[in-house]
Short mmCIF file of C-alpha atoms (C1' of nucleotides) in Angstrom, two decimals:
data_model
loop_
_atom_site.label_atom_id
_atom_site.label_comp_id
_atom_site.label_asym_id
_atom_site.label_seq_id
_atom_site.Cartn_x
_atom_site.Cartn_y
_atom_site.Cartn_z
CA MET A 1 32.15 2.29 16.94
CA SER A 2 28.44 2.22 16.19
CA ASN A 3 26.17 3.87 13.68
CA ALA A 4 22.49 4.16 12.89
CA PHE A 5 22.54 1.02 10.76
CA VAL A 6 24.15 -1.06 13.50
CA ARG A 7 21.64 0.24 16.00
CA ARG A 8 18.80 -0.60 13.67
CA LEU A 9 20.01 -4.13 13.11
CA GLU A 10 20.54 -4.62 16.81
CA GLY A 11 16.92 -3.69 17.29
CA VAL A 12 15.88 -6.86 15.48
CA GLU A 13 18.71 -9.31 16.14
CA ARG A 14 21.33 -9.67 18.82
CA LEU A 15 24.77 -9.22 17.24
CA SER A 16 28.24 -10.27 18.31
CA LYS A 17 31.07 -7.77 18.49
CA ILE A 18 32.50 -9.28 15.33
CA GLU A 19 29.23 -8.92 13.44
CA ARG A 20 28.91 -5.31 14.59
CA GLN A 21 32.42 -4.70 13.43
CA ALA A 22 31.70 -6.22 10.03
CA ILE A 23 28.74 -3.92 9.58
CA VAL A 24 30.68 -0.85 10.59
CA GLU A 25 33.33 -1.94 8.10
CA ILE A 26 30.93 -2.23 5.19
CA THR A 27 29.34 1.16 5.88
CA LYS A 28 32.45 3.20 6.46
CA SER A 29 32.71 5.11 3.17
CA VAL A 30 30.19 7.82 3.98
CA GLN A 31 28.76 10.17 1.35
CA LYS A 32 26.95 13.38 2.05
CA ALA A 33 24.25 15.26 0.17
CA GLY A 34 22.40 18.50 0.83
CA ALA A 35 18.63 18.77 1.08
CA ARG A 36 16.63 17.83 -1.98
CA ARG A 37 19.34 16.06 -3.90
CA PRO A 38 19.02 12.78 -5.75
CA ILE A 39 20.62 9.72 -4.17
CA LEU A 40 19.32 7.50 -6.93
CA GLY A 41 18.12 9.79 -9.69
CA GLU A 42 15.16 9.21 -11.96
CA GLY A 43 16.02 6.72 -14.65
CA GLN A 44 19.20 5.68 -12.88
CA ARG A 45 19.69 2.07 -11.99
CA SER A 46 21.60 1.11 -8.91
CA VAL A 47 24.09 -1.73 -8.67
CA GLY A 48 23.63 -2.18 -4.96
CA ALA A 49 21.85 -0.71 -1.98
CA HIS A 50 22.06 2.49 0.05
CA VAL A 51 21.91 2.92 3.79
CA ILE A 52 20.80 6.22 5.27
CA LEU A 53 23.01 7.16 8.20
CA SER A 54 21.62 10.57 9.05
CA GLY A 55 18.93 12.92 7.76
CA LEU A 56 15.65 12.17 6.01
CA ALA A 57 15.16 10.85 2.48
CA CYS A 58 12.31 9.39 0.51
CA ARG A 59 11.61 6.89 -2.20
CA TYR A 60 9.17 7.92 -4.89
CA ARG A 61 7.92 7.27 -8.37
CA ILE A 62 6.51 9.44 -11.10
CA LEU A 63 3.32 7.93 -12.52
CA GLU A 64 2.09 7.97 -16.09
CA ASP A 65 0.15 11.20 -15.60
CA GLY A 66 3.11 13.01 -14.08
CA SER A 67 1.99 12.87 -10.48
CA ARG A 68 4.48 11.78 -7.86
CA GLN A 69 3.85 9.12 -5.28
CA ILE A 70 6.16 8.98 -2.29
CA THR A 71 6.10 5.39 -1.06
CA ASP A 72 8.63 5.44 1.80
CA PHE A 73 10.34 7.83 4.11
CA LEU A 74 13.89 6.77 4.89
CA VAL A 75 15.18 7.55 8.36
CA PRO A 76 18.67 6.86 9.72
CA GLY A 77 19.37 3.14 9.73
CA ASP A 78 17.08 2.39 6.78
CA LEU A 79 18.34 0.24 3.96
CA CYS A 80 16.85 0.75 0.53
CA GLU A 81 16.95 -0.73 -2.96
CA CYS A 82 17.71 -4.21 -1.71
CA GLU A 83 15.73 -5.40 -4.68
CA HIS A 84 18.69 -4.49 -6.86
CA ILE A 85 20.96 -6.69 -4.82
CA VAL A 86 18.55 -9.45 -5.35
CA GLY A 87 18.25 -8.83 -9.06
CA ALA A 88 15.04 -6.87 -9.56
CA ASP A 89 14.55 -3.27 -10.58
CA SER A 90 11.34 -1.60 -9.68
CA GLY A 91 11.97 1.83 -11.15
CA TYR A 92 11.81 4.03 -8.08
CA SER A 93 14.06 6.94 -7.26
CA ILE A 94 15.57 8.06 -3.98
CA ALA A 95 16.09 11.68 -2.98
CA THR A 96 17.05 13.48 0.18
CA LEU A 97 14.60 15.76 1.97
CA SER A 98 17.02 17.15 4.55
CA PRO A 99 20.81 17.00 4.35
CA CYS A 100 21.81 13.36 4.61
CA SER A 101 24.82 11.17 5.03
CA TYR A 102 24.60 7.73 3.56
CA THR A 103 26.66 4.88 2.26
CA HIS A 104 26.53 2.57 -0.69
CA ILE A 105 26.82 -1.19 -0.37
CA ASP A 106 27.62 -3.05 -3.52
CA HIS A 107 26.19 -6.36 -4.50
CA PRO A 108 29.20 -8.63 -3.83
CA SER A 109 30.00 -7.11 -0.42
CA LEU A 110 26.53 -7.66 0.88
CA ALA A 111 26.37 -11.16 -0.55
CA ALA A 112 29.66 -11.98 1.17
CA LEU A 113 28.48 -10.45 4.42
CA THR A 114 25.27 -12.41 4.57
CA GLU A 115 27.05 -15.57 3.51
CA LYS A 116 29.55 -15.25 6.32
CA TYR A 117 27.12 -14.02 8.99
CA PRO A 118 23.71 -15.62 8.45
CA ARG A 119 22.36 -13.74 11.44
CA ILE A 120 22.96 -10.49 9.60
CA GLY A 121 21.10 -11.88 6.62
CA ARG A 122 18.25 -12.72 8.91
CA ALA A 123 18.31 -9.24 10.41
CA LEU A 124 18.14 -7.71 6.94
CA TRP A 125 15.18 -9.87 6.12
CA SER A 126 13.55 -8.66 9.32
CA LEU A 127 14.05 -5.06 8.32
CA THR A 128 12.42 -5.78 4.99
CA LEU A 129 9.48 -7.43 6.71
CA ILE A 130 9.01 -4.47 9.03
CA ASN A 131 9.09 -2.22 6.03
CA GLU A 132 6.42 -4.32 4.42
CA GLY A 133 4.30 -3.72 7.48
CA VAL A 134 4.82 0.02 7.14
CA LEU A 135 3.74 -0.14 3.50
CA ARG A 136 0.54 -1.96 4.43
CA GLU A 137 -0.15 0.73 6.94
CA TRP A 138 0.33 3.38 4.27
CA LEU A 139 -2.00 1.51 1.98
CA ALA A 140 -4.74 1.38 4.59
CA ASN A 141 -4.07 5.00 5.43
CA VAL A 142 -4.32 6.27 1.87
CA GLY A 143 -7.14 3.92 1.02
CA ARG A 144 -9.50 4.38 3.91
CA ARG A 145 -8.82 7.31 6.15
CA PRO A 146 -10.23 10.79 5.59
CA ALA A 147 -7.75 13.55 4.89
CA VAL A 148 -7.22 14.99 8.37
CA ARG A 149 -6.66 11.67 10.06
CA ARG A 150 -4.58 10.49 7.14
CA VAL A 151 -2.18 13.38 7.39
CA ALA A 152 -2.01 13.13 11.17
CA TYR A 153 -1.30 9.44 10.93
CA LEU A 154 1.50 9.87 8.45
CA MET A 155 3.15 12.58 10.48
CA SER A 156 2.80 10.47 13.61
CA GLU A 157 4.54 7.57 11.97
CA LEU A 158 7.34 9.75 10.72
CA CYS A 159 7.88 11.36 14.13
CA PHE A 160 7.89 7.95 15.72
CA ARG A 161 10.47 6.57 13.35
CA LEU A 162 12.67 9.65 13.50
CA GLN A 163 12.63 9.65 17.27
CA ASN A 164 13.38 5.95 17.31
CA ALA A 165 16.31 6.38 15.01
CA GLU A 166 17.73 9.12 17.20
CA THR A 167 16.74 7.36 20.42
CA LEU A 168 15.15 10.58 21.61
CA ARG A 169 11.62 11.15 22.78
CA PRO A 170 11.01 14.90 22.78
CA SER A 171 7.44 16.10 22.64
CA SER A 172 8.15 18.26 19.63
CA CYS A 173 9.55 17.14 16.31
CA ALA A 174 10.47 19.07 13.16
CA LEU A 175 9.65 17.40 9.85
CA PRO A 176 11.63 18.75 6.89
CA LEU A 177 8.69 18.43 4.49
CA THR A 178 7.02 20.88 2.19
CA GLN A 179 3.28 20.71 1.89
CA ILE A 180 3.83 19.31 -1.58
CA ASP A 181 5.87 16.44 -0.16
CA LEU A 182 3.12 15.69 2.30
CA ALA A 183 0.61 15.76 -0.53
CA ASP A 184 2.65 13.31 -2.58
CA ALA A 185 2.97 10.94 0.37
CA THR A 186 -0.69 11.02 1.39
CA ALA A 187 -2.11 11.12 -2.14
CA LEU A 188 -3.90 14.40 -1.54
CA SER A 189 -3.56 17.70 -3.40
CA SER A 190 -1.23 20.28 -1.93
CA VAL A 191 -4.14 22.71 -1.70
CA HIS A 192 -6.04 20.31 0.46
CA ILE A 193 -2.98 19.59 2.58
CA ASN A 194 -2.80 23.27 3.30
CA ARG A 195 -6.36 23.32 4.60
CA VAL A 196 -5.86 20.16 6.61
CA LEU A 197 -2.74 21.58 8.24
CA GLY A 198 -4.74 24.63 9.13
CA ARG A 199 -7.10 22.45 11.10
CA LEU A 200 -4.28 20.63 12.86
CA ARG A 201 -2.79 23.99 13.75
CA GLU A 202 -6.06 25.09 15.30
CA LYS A 203 -5.85 22.02 17.49
CA ARG A 204 -2.36 23.17 18.49
CA LEU A 205 -0.86 19.90 17.28
CA VAL A 206 1.42 21.38 14.65
CA SER A 207 2.86 24.70 13.64
CA LEU A 208 3.95 25.71 10.19
CA GLN A 209 7.16 27.12 8.88
CA ARG A 210 8.25 27.67 5.37
CA ARG A 211 9.46 24.32 4.03
CA SER A 212 8.97 22.45 7.25
CA ILE A 213 6.26 21.33 9.60
CA ILE A 214 6.73 21.28 13.34
CA VAL A 215 4.82 18.77 15.36
CA LYS A 216 4.33 20.58 18.64
CA ASP A 217 2.76 17.75 20.54
CA THR A 218 3.71 14.29 19.29
CA GLU A 219 1.70 12.50 21.99
CA GLY A 220 -1.37 14.51 21.15
CA LEU A 221 -0.96 13.98 17.43
CA MET A 222 -0.50 10.24 17.82
CA SER A 223 -3.54 9.88 19.97
CA PHE A 224 -5.59 12.04 17.61
CA ALA A 225 -4.44 9.85 14.71
CA GLU A 226 -5.00 6.67 16.73
CA PHE A 227 -1.43 5.74 15.89
CA SER A 228 0.49 3.00 17.62
CA GLY A 229 4.03 2.06 16.70
CA ASN A 230 3.66 -1.66 17.46
CA TYR A 231 4.15 -2.67 13.88
CA ILE A 232 7.43 -0.79 13.65
CA GLN A 233 9.21 -1.55 16.84
CA ARG A 234 9.16 -4.87 18.61
CA SER A 235 9.05 -4.98 22.36
CA HIS A 236 12.60 -6.32 22.01
CA GLY A 237 12.75 -9.99 22.97
CA GLY A 238 16.29 -10.76 21.72
CA MET B 1 8.51 -33.85 -6.64
CA SER B 2 7.80 -30.16 -7.08
CA ASN B 3 5.17 -27.75 -5.85
CA ALA B 4 4.15 -24.14 -6.30
CA PHE B 5 6.48 -22.98 -3.55
CA VAL B 6 9.49 -24.70 -5.07
CA ARG B 7 8.65 -23.23 -8.46
CA ARG B 8 8.33 -19.79 -6.96
CA LEU B 9 11.68 -20.02 -5.20
CA GLU B 10 13.32 -21.31 -8.35
CA GLY B 11 12.04 -18.22 -10.09
CA VAL B 12 14.36 -16.10 -7.96
CA GLU B 13 17.27 -18.39 -7.12
CA ARG B 14 18.80 -21.45 -8.70
CA LEU B 15 18.40 -24.40 -6.34
CA SER B 16 20.19 -27.69 -6.04
CA LYS B 17 18.31 -30.97 -5.98
CA ILE B 18 19.00 -31.19 -2.25
CA GLU B 19 17.61 -27.74 -1.58
CA ARG B 20 14.52 -28.51 -3.62
CA GLN B 21 14.11 -31.69 -1.65
CA ALA B 22 14.42 -29.83 1.64
CA ILE B 23 11.69 -27.42 0.61
CA VAL B 24 9.38 -30.19 -0.50
CA GLU B 25 10.04 -31.84 2.85
CA ILE B 26 9.10 -28.79 4.88
CA THR B 27 5.87 -28.21 2.94
CA LYS B 28 4.56 -31.75 2.82
CA SER B 29 1.82 -31.60 5.47
CA VAL B 30 -0.86 -30.03 3.32
CA GLN B 31 -4.06 -28.57 4.74
CA LYS B 32 -7.16 -27.74 2.77
CA ALA B 33 -9.89 -25.15 3.21
CA GLY B 34 -13.00 -24.28 1.26
CA ALA B 35 -13.72 -20.85 -0.17
CA ARG B 36 -14.04 -17.99 2.29
CA ARG B 37 -12.56 -19.67 5.31
CA PRO B 38 -10.06 -18.19 7.73
CA ILE B 39 -6.46 -19.40 7.51
CA LEU B 40 -5.38 -17.03 10.22
CA GLY B 41 -8.54 -15.71 11.84
CA GLU B 42 -9.11 -12.23 13.20
CA GLY B 43 -7.44 -11.82 16.55
CA GLN B 44 -5.46 -15.03 16.12
CA ARG B 45 -1.73 -14.91 16.35
CA SER B 46 0.39 -17.27 14.30
CA VAL B 47 3.50 -19.03 15.52
CA GLY B 48 4.95 -19.41 12.06
CA ALA B 49 4.19 -18.80 8.43
CA HIS B 50 1.83 -20.21 5.83
CA VAL B 51 2.52 -21.08 2.22
CA ILE B 52 -0.31 -21.11 -0.29
CA LEU B 53 -0.01 -24.14 -2.57
CA SER B 54 -3.17 -23.80 -4.60
CA GLY B 55 -6.15 -21.47 -4.79
CA LEU B 56 -6.45 -17.78 -3.98
CA ALA B 57 -6.32 -16.16 -0.54
CA CYS B 58 -5.95 -12.64 0.78
CA ARG B 59 -4.50 -10.76 3.69
CA TYR B 60 -6.62 -8.02 5.19
CA ARG B 61 -7.23 -5.85 8.18
CA ILE B 62 -10.31 -4.32 9.73
CA LEU B 63 -9.75 -0.64 10.46
CA GLU B 64 -11.03 1.41 13.37
CA ASP B 65 -14.21 2.41 11.54
CA GLY B 66 -15.04 -1.18 10.60
CA SER B 67 -13.99 -0.99 6.97
CA ARG B 68 -11.83 -3.73 5.57
CA GLN B 69 -8.64 -3.18 3.64
CA ILE B 70 -7.28 -6.07 1.63
CA THR B 71 -3.53 -5.53 1.36
CA ASP B 72 -2.36 -8.62 -0.53
CA PHE B 73 -3.68 -11.34 -2.74
CA LEU B 74 -1.94 -14.64 -2.13
CA VAL B 75 -1.44 -16.88 -5.14
CA PRO B 76 0.11 -20.36 -5.17
CA GLY B 77 3.72 -20.18 -4.06
CA ASP B 78 3.21 -17.14 -1.84
CA LEU B 79 4.58 -17.16 1.66
CA CYS B 80 2.85 -15.03 4.25
CA GLU B 81 3.22 -13.92 7.86
CA CYS B 82 7.01 -14.18 7.78
CA GLU B 83 6.97 -11.31 10.24
CA HIS B 84 5.88 -13.77 12.90
CA ILE B 85 8.88 -15.94 12.23
CA VAL B 86 10.99 -12.91 12.69
CA GLY B 87 9.24 -11.85 15.86
CA ALA B 88 6.79 -9.14 14.89
CA ASP B 89 3.00 -9.24 14.79
CA SER B 90 1.24 -6.80 12.58
CA GLY B 91 -2.34 -7.77 13.30
CA TYR B 92 -3.53 -8.87 9.89
CA SER B 93 -5.71 -11.85 9.08
CA ILE B 94 -5.58 -14.33 6.23
CA ALA B 95 -8.61 -15.85 4.56
CA THR B 96 -9.22 -17.95 1.49
CA LEU B 97 -11.19 -16.58 -1.44
CA SER B 98 -11.37 -19.80 -3.45
CA PRO B 99 -10.77 -23.31 -2.09
CA CYS B 100 -7.10 -23.51 -1.12
CA SER B 101 -4.48 -25.94 -0.08
CA TYR B 102 -1.71 -24.61 2.06
CA THR B 103 0.90 -25.62 4.56
CA HIS B 104 2.18 -24.26 7.81
CA ILE B 105 5.86 -23.78 8.53
CA ASP B 106 6.80 -23.34 12.13
CA HIS B 107 9.42 -21.02 13.43
CA PRO B 108 12.20 -23.52 14.26
CA SER B 109 11.89 -25.44 10.99
CA LEU B 110 12.31 -22.37 8.88
CA ALA B 111 15.18 -21.10 11.02
CA ALA B 112 16.93 -24.43 10.61
CA LEU B 113 16.27 -24.48 6.87
CA THR B 114 17.71 -21.03 6.26
CA GLU B 115 20.64 -21.77 8.54
CA LYS B 116 21.53 -24.88 6.62
CA TYR B 117 20.81 -23.51 3.14
CA PRO B 118 21.67 -19.80 3.00
CA ARG B 119 20.60 -19.68 -0.62
CA ILE B 120 17.07 -20.54 0.46
CA GLY B 121 17.24 -17.72 3.01
CA ARG B 122 18.29 -15.42 0.25
CA ALA B 123 15.45 -16.62 -1.97
CA LEU B 124 12.96 -15.94 0.80
CA TRP B 125 14.32 -12.46 1.21
CA SER B 126 13.91 -11.99 -2.54
CA LEU B 127 10.28 -13.01 -2.34
CA THR B 128 9.73 -10.49 0.41
CA LEU B 129 11.37 -7.77 -1.65
CA ILE B 130 9.20 -8.56 -4.65
CA ASN B 131 6.19 -8.39 -2.41
CA GLU B 132 7.31 -5.01 -1.19
CA GLY B 133 7.35 -3.89 -4.81
CA VAL B 134 3.81 -5.13 -5.26
CA LEU B 135 2.70 -3.19 -2.18
CA ARG B 136 4.25 0.02 -3.54
CA GLU B 137 2.34 -0.55 -6.73
CA TRP B 138 -0.89 -0.94 -4.77
CA LEU B 139 -0.13 2.25 -2.90
CA ALA B 140 0.37 4.22 -6.10
CA ASN B 141 -2.70 2.56 -7.57
CA VAL B 142 -5.00 3.38 -4.67
CA GLY B 143 -3.46 6.79 -4.15
CA ARG B 144 -3.35 8.21 -7.63
CA ARG B 145 -5.35 6.36 -10.23
CA PRO B 146 -9.00 7.05 -10.98
CA ALA B 147 -11.45 4.27 -10.29
CA VAL B 148 -11.69 2.60 -13.69
CA ARG B 149 -7.97 2.39 -14.26
CA ARG B 150 -7.44 1.40 -10.68
CA VAL B 151 -9.75 -1.56 -10.87
CA ALA B 152 -8.35 -2.58 -14.24
CA TYR B 153 -4.83 -2.39 -12.89
CA LEU B 154 -5.59 -4.51 -9.87
CA MET B 155 -7.29 -7.16 -11.93
CA SER B 156 -4.40 -7.14 -14.39
CA GLU B 157 -1.91 -7.74 -11.64
CA LEU B 158 -3.95 -10.53 -10.20
CA CYS B 159 -4.36 -12.25 -13.58
CA PHE B 160 -0.67 -11.91 -14.21
CA ARG B 161 0.29 -13.44 -10.90
CA LEU B 162 -2.24 -16.23 -11.15
CA GLN B 163 -1.13 -17.12 -14.64
CA ASN B 164 2.49 -17.04 -13.53
CA ALA B 165 1.80 -19.33 -10.65
CA GLU B 166 0.08 -21.79 -12.92
CA THR B 167 2.56 -21.26 -15.75
CA LEU B 168 -0.34 -20.78 -18.12
CA ARG B 169 -1.03 -17.84 -20.38
CA PRO B 170 -4.65 -18.10 -21.49
CA SER B 171 -6.36 -14.97 -22.74
CA SER B 172 -9.19 -15.39 -20.27
CA CYS B 173 -8.92 -15.66 -16.51
CA ALA B 174 -11.54 -16.17 -13.81
CA LEU B 175 -11.08 -14.23 -10.60
CA PRO B 176 -12.96 -15.67 -7.62
CA LEU B 177 -13.80 -12.23 -6.22
CA THR B 178 -17.06 -10.63 -5.21
CA GLN B 179 -17.52 -6.98 -6.00
CA ILE B 180 -17.16 -6.35 -2.29
CA ASP B 181 -13.73 -7.97 -2.28
CA LEU B 182 -12.69 -5.82 -5.18
CA ALA B 183 -13.95 -2.76 -3.33
CA ASP B 184 -11.95 -3.64 -0.23
CA ALA B 185 -8.81 -4.15 -2.25
CA THR B 186 -9.10 -0.97 -4.32
CA ALA B 187 -10.46 1.21 -1.52
CA LEU B 188 -13.64 2.03 -3.41
CA SER B 189 -17.24 1.44 -2.42
CA SER B 190 -18.93 -1.68 -3.73
CA VAL B 191 -21.56 0.46 -5.40
CA HIS B 192 -18.91 2.26 -7.37
CA ILE B 193 -17.15 -0.99 -8.22
CA ASN B 194 -20.38 -2.16 -9.73
CA ARG B 195 -20.57 0.88 -12.00
CA VAL B 196 -16.91 0.62 -12.92
CA LEU B 197 -17.30 -3.03 -13.84
CA GLY B 198 -20.21 -2.04 -16.03
CA ARG B 199 -17.89 0.17 -18.01
CA LEU B 200 -15.24 -2.51 -18.33
CA ARG B 201 -17.92 -4.88 -19.51
CA GLU B 202 -18.96 -2.42 -22.20
CA LYS B 203 -15.38 -2.48 -23.40
CA ARG B 204 -15.67 -6.28 -23.58
CA LEU B 205 -12.73 -6.67 -21.22
CA VAL B 206 -14.57 -8.50 -18.47
CA SER B 207 -17.81 -10.36 -17.93
CA LEU B 208 -19.63 -10.75 -14.67
CA GLN B 209 -20.88 -13.76 -12.86
CA ARG B 210 -22.30 -14.05 -9.44
CA ARG B 211 -19.37 -14.14 -7.01
CA SER B 212 -16.72 -14.07 -9.67
CA ILE B 213 -15.35 -11.84 -12.36
CA ILE B 214 -14.12 -13.17 -15.65
CA VAL B 215 -11.42 -11.30 -17.46
CA LYS B 216 -12.22 -12.05 -21.09
CA ASP B 217 -9.19 -10.40 -22.60
CA THR B 218 -6.17 -10.23 -20.31
CA GLU B 219 -3.97 -8.60 -22.94
CA GLY B 220 -6.57 -5.94 -23.59
CA LEU B 221 -7.11 -5.29 -19.91
CA MET B 222 -3.41 -5.00 -19.20
CA SER B 223 -2.85 -2.57 -22.00
CA PHE B 224 -5.89 -0.53 -20.97
CA ALA B 225 -4.54 -0.43 -17.41
CA GLU B 226 -1.01 0.30 -18.65
CA PHE B 227 0.11 -2.65 -16.59
CA SER B 228 3.49 -4.27 -16.92
CA GLY B 229 4.63 -7.19 -14.80
CA ASN B 230 8.30 -6.20 -14.70
CA TYR B 231 8.25 -5.57 -11.01
CA ILE B 232 6.88 -9.02 -10.27
CA GLN B 233 8.80 -11.33 -12.49
CA ARG B 234 12.46 -10.97 -13.32
CA SER B 235 13.68 -11.76 -16.78
CA HIS B 236 15.40 -14.70 -15.05
CA GLY B 237 19.16 -14.16 -14.99
CA GLY B 238 20.22 -16.85 -12.51
"C1'" DC C 1 15.86 43.24 -7.41
"C1'" DG C 2 13.61 39.91 -9.67
"C1'" DC C 3 12.80 35.02 -10.09
"C1'" DG C 4 10.99 30.50 -8.83
"C1'" DG C 5 9.24 27.55 -5.75
"C1'" DT C 6 6.04 27.43 -1.97
"C1'" DA C 7 1.92 28.78 0.68
"C1'" DT C 8 -2.73 30.58 1.07
"C1'" DT C 9 -7.46 31.50 -0.16
"C1'" DG C 10 -11.89 31.40 -2.78
"C1'" DA C 11 -15.03 29.58 -6.29
"C1'" DC C 12 -16.36 25.82 -8.69
"C1'" DA C 13 -16.31 21.05 -10.71
"C1'" DC C 14 -16.28 16.36 -10.20
"C1'" DT C 15 -15.50 11.82 -8.53
"C1'" DA C 16 -16.96 8.65 -5.54
"C1'" DT C 17 -19.88 7.87 -1.27
"C1'" DT C 18 -24.03 7.16 1.06
"C1'" DC C 19 -28.61 5.88 1.37
"C1'" DA C 20 -32.37 3.44 -0.16
"C1'" DA C 21 -35.06 0.40 -2.72
"C1'" DC C 22 -35.15 -3.55 -5.21
"C1'" DA C 23 -33.53 -7.84 -7.78
"C1'" DT C 24 -31.11 -12.05 -7.88
"C1'" DC C 25 -29.39 -16.22 -6.42
"C1'" DA C 26 -27.45 -20.23 -3.43
"C1'" DG C 27 -28.23 -22.63 0.38
"C1'" DT C 28 -31.43 -24.26 4.13
"C1'" DG C 29 -35.03 -26.34 6.44
"C1'" DG C 30 -39.72 -27.52 6.32
"C1'" DC D 1 -40.30 -29.19 -3.90
"C1'" DC D 2 -41.10 -24.87 -2.10
"C1'" DA D 3 -40.65 -20.85 0.75
"C1'" DC D 4 -37.52 -18.48 3.35
"C1'" DT D 5 -33.23 -16.23 4.33
"C1'" DG D 6 -29.07 -13.73 3.85
"C1'" DA D 7 -25.51 -12.33 1.08
"C1'" DT D 8 -24.64 -10.20 -3.22
"C1'" DG D 9 -25.61 -7.35 -7.20
"C1'" DT D 10 -28.02 -3.32 -9.47
"C1'" DT D 11 -29.86 1.22 -10.02
"C1'" DG D 12 -31.11 6.11 -8.95
"C1'" DA D 13 -30.80 10.44 -6.30
"C1'" DA D 14 -28.68 13.38 -3.14
"C1'" DT D 15 -24.43 14.59 -0.87
"C1'" DA D 16 -19.74 14.95 0.94
"C1'" DG D 17 -15.08 15.29 0.29
"C1'" DT D 18 -11.35 16.51 -2.65
"C1'" DG D 19 -9.52 18.17 -6.79
"C1'" DT D 20 -8.80 21.91 -10.07
"C1'" DC D 21 -8.14 26.48 -11.38
"C1'" DA D 22 -6.79 31.00 -10.53
"C1'" DA D 23 -5.21 34.87 -8.19
"C1'" DT D 24 -2.25 36.56 -4.71
"C1'" DA D 25 1.24 36.56 -1.14
"C1'" DC D 26 5.55 35.16 0.61
"C1'" DC D 27 10.36 34.43 0.90
"C1'" DG D 28 15.08 32.59 0.03
"C1'" DC D 29 18.36 32.79 -3.48
"C1'" DG D 30 21.05 34.21 -7.28
#
DNA sequence: CGCGGTATTGACACTATTCAACATCAGTGG
DNA sequence: CCACTGATGTTGAATAGTGTCAATACCGCG
């Protein structure tokens, strides 16, 4: 009777049983996709939004010169492409990184939902604002931090958000990312990512597997990266 | 009977006379500040949001190593610090770049407004989503574009947004930025900004004045930067 | 078994940074 | 009205940090 999206919304706004129910209702037609599949393919235009219910996905764009910039990681509970609901189209694509389940919410349903339950509308706005905060963090990260710290910071954030979404807090965390993915998210070359990861491995913070990176010591990585999750999760006032 | 904020909201949502009136009402206590003054000083915490009504401001953060990252330019009609209204606090500061007039909206007033007029709530969400798009653009810009294009792109965007806010479309546009500001926004050093601007001046795209940069040929600059404003302004469907 | 994407390593090139010296200008107080 | 001051702009030289290229290794998958 609850899912990742409900839990996420409850993290920013207290919901009544009826509101919870309405959200469960709107997200009940679940789709599944394997790793590295498009959810919103390049060139495609969505007519609504998607909610990630399990797994890890990302939003990205291919630039003029062919390089790819990943701009968001999407963890369970994340809503994406709201801009379509609101009428814009910014030309980004969504793809899974690990196997995902997700649901599609069409324009009219969401409009009706927020009309009927303004508190849900408010919660959605909150999620968008938090996401804005994450984007600013990425901007500062890519703009100003040297490679090693930059990579550590990004991985810290991703661990933090994944663990939050699963309401777990293990000291180790597997990230289903290739080194190329990490390069496209941090705006470094994959060659350099490889060297950076070597250094983090020497510090015993991560270990490497083919097609995935294992953070051995999330606490250690976060403190090395000087990461704090304040901007992502509120202390939960109500 | 109209101001920059009303015009901005009307750009994303059709408003009734009563809704317009309500917005004018909530933004009527105007404050003014000269150039380079804090609106929300470092370390200060806001209890609401600010709306820029005229002039140019920016949002920024000082990182661990003392460097400054500007994450947003705020043009007339822009709303900022909504995250406070919604309960978060991301630790950024706001300062004017040119003389500004602005207004403060406190938490309860905005809550009441969006409760009473859901369409206004929806319009505010739209603004936030557009802003998210702008941030993704900045991320791609800082992450992947070489210095000259990067600077050109940023200036293009700023011209575009300023001209939109003023509903003017002159071919020349004065940006009240020092080279240091530009460096902090593009994540380059001010020394390098200086050299880059030299090149753009050779191309007759910009001219330099002390403490401000004049874009001589906005069309030319935008096409050089391969800039398109699609992600900022909708074609205006309803 | 071979193919294609990924990972690893070295050599080298290049962009942008840092440092330093100096120039310019607006504002300030004498 | 002038000299002083501090922030900004300008230029050159040396350097650091990443990117690029290329060769090789690895491994899951068809």
